[in-house]
Short mmCIF file of N, CA, C and O in Angstrom, two decimals:
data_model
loop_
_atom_site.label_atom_id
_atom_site.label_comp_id
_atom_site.label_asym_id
_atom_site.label_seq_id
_atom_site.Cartn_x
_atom_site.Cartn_y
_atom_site.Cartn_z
N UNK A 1 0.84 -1.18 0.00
CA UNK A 1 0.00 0.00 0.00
C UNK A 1 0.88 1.24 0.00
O UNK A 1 1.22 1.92 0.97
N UNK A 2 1.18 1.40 -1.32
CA UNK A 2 2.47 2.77 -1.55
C UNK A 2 1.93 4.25 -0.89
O UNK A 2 2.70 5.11 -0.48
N UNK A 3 0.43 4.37 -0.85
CA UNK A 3 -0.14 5.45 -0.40
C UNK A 3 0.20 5.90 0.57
O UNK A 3 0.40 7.09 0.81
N UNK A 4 0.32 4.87 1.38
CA UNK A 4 0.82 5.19 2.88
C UNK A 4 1.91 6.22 2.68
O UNK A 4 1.85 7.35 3.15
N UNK A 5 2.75 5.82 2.06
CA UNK A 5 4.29 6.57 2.19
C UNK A 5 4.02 7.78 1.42
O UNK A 5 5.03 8.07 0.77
N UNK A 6 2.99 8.67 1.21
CA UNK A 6 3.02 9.78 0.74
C UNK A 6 3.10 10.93 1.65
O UNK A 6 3.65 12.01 1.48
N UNK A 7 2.13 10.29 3.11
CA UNK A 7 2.41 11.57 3.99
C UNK A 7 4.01 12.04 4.39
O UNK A 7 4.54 13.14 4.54
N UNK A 8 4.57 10.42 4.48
CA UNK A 8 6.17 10.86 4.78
C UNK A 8 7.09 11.55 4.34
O UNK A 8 7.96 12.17 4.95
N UNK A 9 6.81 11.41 2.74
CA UNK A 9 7.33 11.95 1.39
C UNK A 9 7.58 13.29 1.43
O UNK A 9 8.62 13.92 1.25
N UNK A 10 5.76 13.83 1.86
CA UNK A 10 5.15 15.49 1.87
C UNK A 10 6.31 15.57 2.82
O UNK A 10 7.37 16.04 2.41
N UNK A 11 6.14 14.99 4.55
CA UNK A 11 6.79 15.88 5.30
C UNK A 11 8.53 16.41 4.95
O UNK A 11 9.06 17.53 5.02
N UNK A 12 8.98 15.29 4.63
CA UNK A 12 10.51 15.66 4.12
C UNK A 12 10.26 17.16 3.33
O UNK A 12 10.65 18.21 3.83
N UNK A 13 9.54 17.07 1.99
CA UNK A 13 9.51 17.33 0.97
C UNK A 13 7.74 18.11 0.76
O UNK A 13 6.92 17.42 0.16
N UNK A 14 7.30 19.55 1.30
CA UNK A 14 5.69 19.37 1.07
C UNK A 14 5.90 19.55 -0.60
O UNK A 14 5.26 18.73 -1.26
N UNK A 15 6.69 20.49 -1.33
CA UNK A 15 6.42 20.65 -2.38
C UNK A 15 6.70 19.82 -3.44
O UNK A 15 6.70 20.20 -4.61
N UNK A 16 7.01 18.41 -2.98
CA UNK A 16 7.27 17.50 -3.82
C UNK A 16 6.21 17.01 -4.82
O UNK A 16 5.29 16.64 -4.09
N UNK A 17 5.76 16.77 -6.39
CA UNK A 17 4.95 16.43 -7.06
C UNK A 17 4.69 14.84 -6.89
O UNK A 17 5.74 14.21 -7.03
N UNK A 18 3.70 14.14 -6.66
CA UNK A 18 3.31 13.01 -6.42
C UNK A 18 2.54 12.47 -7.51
O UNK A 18 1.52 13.13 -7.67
N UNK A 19 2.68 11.42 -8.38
CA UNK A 19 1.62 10.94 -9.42
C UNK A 19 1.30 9.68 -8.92
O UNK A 19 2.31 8.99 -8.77
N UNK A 20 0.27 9.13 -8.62
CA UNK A 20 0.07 7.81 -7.94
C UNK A 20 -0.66 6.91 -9.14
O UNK A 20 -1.54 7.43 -9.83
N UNK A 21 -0.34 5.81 -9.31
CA UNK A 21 -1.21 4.80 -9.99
C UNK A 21 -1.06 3.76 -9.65
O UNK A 21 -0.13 3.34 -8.97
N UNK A 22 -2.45 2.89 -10.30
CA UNK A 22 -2.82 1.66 -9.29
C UNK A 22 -3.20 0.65 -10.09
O UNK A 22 -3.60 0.87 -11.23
N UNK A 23 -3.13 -0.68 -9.53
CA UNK A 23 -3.94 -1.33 -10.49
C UNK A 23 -5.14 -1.84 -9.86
O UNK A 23 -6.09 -2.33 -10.47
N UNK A 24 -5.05 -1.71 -8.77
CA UNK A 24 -7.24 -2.11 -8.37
C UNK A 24 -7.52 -0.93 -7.65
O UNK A 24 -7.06 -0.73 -6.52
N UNK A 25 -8.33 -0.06 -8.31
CA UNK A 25 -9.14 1.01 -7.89
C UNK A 25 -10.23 0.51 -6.95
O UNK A 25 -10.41 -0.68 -6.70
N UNK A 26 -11.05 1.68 -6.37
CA UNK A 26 -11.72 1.53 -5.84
C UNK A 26 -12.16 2.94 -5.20
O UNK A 26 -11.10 3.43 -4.80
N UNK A 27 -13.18 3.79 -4.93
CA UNK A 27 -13.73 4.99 -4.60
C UNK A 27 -13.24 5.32 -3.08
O UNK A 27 -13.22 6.40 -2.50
N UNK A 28 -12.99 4.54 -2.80
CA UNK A 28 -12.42 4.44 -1.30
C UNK A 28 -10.80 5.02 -1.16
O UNK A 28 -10.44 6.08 -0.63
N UNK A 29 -10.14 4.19 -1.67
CA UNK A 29 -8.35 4.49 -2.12
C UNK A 29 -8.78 5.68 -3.00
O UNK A 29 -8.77 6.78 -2.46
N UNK A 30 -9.07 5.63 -3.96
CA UNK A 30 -9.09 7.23 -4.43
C UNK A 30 -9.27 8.03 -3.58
O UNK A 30 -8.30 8.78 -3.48
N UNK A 31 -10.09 8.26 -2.88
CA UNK A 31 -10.50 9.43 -2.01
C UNK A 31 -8.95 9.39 -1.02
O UNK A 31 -8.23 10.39 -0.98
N UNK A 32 -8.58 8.02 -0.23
CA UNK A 32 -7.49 8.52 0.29
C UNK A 32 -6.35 8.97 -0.22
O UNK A 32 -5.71 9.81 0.40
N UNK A 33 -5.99 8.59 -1.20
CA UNK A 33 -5.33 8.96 -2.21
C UNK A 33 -5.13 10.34 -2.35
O UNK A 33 -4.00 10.77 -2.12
N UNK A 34 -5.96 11.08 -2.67
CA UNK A 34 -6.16 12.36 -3.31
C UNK A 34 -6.16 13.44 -1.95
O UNK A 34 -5.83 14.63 -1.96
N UNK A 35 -6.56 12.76 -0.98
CA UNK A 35 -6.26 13.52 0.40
C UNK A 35 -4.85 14.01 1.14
O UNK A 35 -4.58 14.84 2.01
N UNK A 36 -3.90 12.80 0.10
CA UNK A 36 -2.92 13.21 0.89
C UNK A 36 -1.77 14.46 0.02
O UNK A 36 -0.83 15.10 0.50
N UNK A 37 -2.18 14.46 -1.01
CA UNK A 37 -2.08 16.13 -2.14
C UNK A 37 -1.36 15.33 -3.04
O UNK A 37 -0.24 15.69 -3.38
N UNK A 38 -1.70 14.61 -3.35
CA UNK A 38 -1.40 13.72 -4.91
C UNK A 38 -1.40 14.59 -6.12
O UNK A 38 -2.38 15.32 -5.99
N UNK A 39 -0.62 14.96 -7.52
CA UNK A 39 -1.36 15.95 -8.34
C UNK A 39 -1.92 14.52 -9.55
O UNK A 39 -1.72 14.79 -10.74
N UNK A 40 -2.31 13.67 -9.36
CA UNK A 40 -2.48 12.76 -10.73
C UNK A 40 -2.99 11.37 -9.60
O UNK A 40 -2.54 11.14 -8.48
N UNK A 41 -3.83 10.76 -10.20
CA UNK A 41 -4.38 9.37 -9.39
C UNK A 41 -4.89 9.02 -10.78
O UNK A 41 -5.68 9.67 -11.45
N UNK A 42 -4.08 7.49 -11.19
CA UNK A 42 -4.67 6.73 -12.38
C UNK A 42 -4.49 5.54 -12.49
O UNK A 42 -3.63 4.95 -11.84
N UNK A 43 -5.33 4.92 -13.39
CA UNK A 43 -5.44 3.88 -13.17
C UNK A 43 -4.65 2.54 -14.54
O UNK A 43 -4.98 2.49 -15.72
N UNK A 44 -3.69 1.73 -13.90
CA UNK A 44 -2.95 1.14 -14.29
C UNK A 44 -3.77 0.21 -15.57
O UNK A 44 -4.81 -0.44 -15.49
N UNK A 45 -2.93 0.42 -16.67
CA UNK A 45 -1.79 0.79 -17.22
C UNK A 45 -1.82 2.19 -18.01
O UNK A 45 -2.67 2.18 -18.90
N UNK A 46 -1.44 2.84 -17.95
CA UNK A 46 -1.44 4.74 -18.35
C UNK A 46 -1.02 4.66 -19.88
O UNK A 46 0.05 4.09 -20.05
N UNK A 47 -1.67 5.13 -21.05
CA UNK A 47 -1.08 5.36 -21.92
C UNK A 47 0.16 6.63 -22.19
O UNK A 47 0.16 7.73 -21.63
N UNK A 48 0.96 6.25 -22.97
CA UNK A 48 2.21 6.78 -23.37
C UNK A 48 1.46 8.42 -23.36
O UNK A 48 1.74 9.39 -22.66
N UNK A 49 0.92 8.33 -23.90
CA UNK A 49 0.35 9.93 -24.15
C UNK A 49 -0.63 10.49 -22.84
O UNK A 49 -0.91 11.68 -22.91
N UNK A 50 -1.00 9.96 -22.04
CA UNK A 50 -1.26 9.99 -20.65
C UNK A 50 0.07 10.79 -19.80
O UNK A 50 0.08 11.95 -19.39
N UNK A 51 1.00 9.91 -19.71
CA UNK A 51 2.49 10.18 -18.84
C UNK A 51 2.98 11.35 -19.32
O UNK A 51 3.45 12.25 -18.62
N UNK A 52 2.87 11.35 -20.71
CA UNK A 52 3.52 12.73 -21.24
C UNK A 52 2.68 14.51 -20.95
O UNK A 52 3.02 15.66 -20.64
N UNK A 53 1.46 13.76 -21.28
CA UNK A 53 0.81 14.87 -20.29
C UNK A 53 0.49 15.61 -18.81
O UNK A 53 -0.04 16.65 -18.41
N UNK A 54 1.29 14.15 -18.11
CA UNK A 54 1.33 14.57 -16.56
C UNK A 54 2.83 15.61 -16.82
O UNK A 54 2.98 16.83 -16.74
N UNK A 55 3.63 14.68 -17.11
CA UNK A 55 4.86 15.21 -16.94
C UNK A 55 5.24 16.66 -17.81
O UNK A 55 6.23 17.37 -17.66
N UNK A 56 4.14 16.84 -18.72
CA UNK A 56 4.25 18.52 -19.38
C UNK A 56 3.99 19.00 -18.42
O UNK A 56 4.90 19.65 -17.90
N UNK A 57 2.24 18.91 -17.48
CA UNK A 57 1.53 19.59 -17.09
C UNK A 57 2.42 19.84 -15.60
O UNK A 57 2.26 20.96 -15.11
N UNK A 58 3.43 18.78 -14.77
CA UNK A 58 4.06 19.30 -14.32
C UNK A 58 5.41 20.09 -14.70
O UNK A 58 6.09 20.47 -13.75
N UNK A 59 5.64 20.23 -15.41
CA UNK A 59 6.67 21.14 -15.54
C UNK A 59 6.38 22.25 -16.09
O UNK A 59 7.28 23.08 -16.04
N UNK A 60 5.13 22.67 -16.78
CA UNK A 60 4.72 23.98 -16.91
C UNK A 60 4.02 24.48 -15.52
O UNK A 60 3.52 25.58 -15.28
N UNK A 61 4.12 23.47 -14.77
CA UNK A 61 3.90 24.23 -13.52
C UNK A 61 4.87 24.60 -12.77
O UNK A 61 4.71 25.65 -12.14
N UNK A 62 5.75 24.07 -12.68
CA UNK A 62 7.16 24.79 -12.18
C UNK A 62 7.58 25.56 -12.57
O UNK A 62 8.08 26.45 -11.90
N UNK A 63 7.53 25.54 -14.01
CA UNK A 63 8.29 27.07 -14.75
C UNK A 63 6.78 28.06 -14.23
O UNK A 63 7.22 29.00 -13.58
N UNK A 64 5.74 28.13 -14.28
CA UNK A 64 5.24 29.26 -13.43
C UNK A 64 5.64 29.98 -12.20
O UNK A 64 5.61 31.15 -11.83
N UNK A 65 6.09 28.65 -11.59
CA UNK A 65 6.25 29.12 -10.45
C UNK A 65 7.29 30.05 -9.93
O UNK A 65 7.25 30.83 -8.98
N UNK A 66 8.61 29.69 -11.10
CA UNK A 66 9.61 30.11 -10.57
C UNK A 66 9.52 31.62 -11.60
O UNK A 66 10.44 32.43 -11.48
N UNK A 67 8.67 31.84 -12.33
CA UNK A 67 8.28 33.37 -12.88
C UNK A 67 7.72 34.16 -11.36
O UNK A 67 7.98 35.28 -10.90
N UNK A 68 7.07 33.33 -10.97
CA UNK A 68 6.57 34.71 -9.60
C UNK A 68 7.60 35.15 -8.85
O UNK A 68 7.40 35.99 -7.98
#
């Protein structure tokens, strides 16, 4: 249960980006999931063009950030 180890992750690290995926969903794990500031929760196996869009969408978020 990798979820677990996200609160630990945050504390080292809060601004660390987290993408979680799974292979047995369930409305339950999502919800905890997403509680613990996940930016991506999906469900296994991710297409190629899936990953590439997390990984744009985070890094046009960093380059925002470091404009402010």
């Amino acid at each position: 249960e990798g979820y677990k180890v996200i609160p630990l992750v945050k504390d080292i690290n809060s601004e660390i980006k987290i993408v979680l995926t799974t292979r047995e969903n369930s409305p339950e794990l999502e919800s905890r999931c997403r509680e613990t500031g996940i930016i991506y929760y999906g469900i296994k196996p991710l297409d190629y063009e899936v990953i590439v869009g997390i990984v744009q969408g985070i890094n046009k978020g960093l380059k925002n950030n470091y404009r402010n």
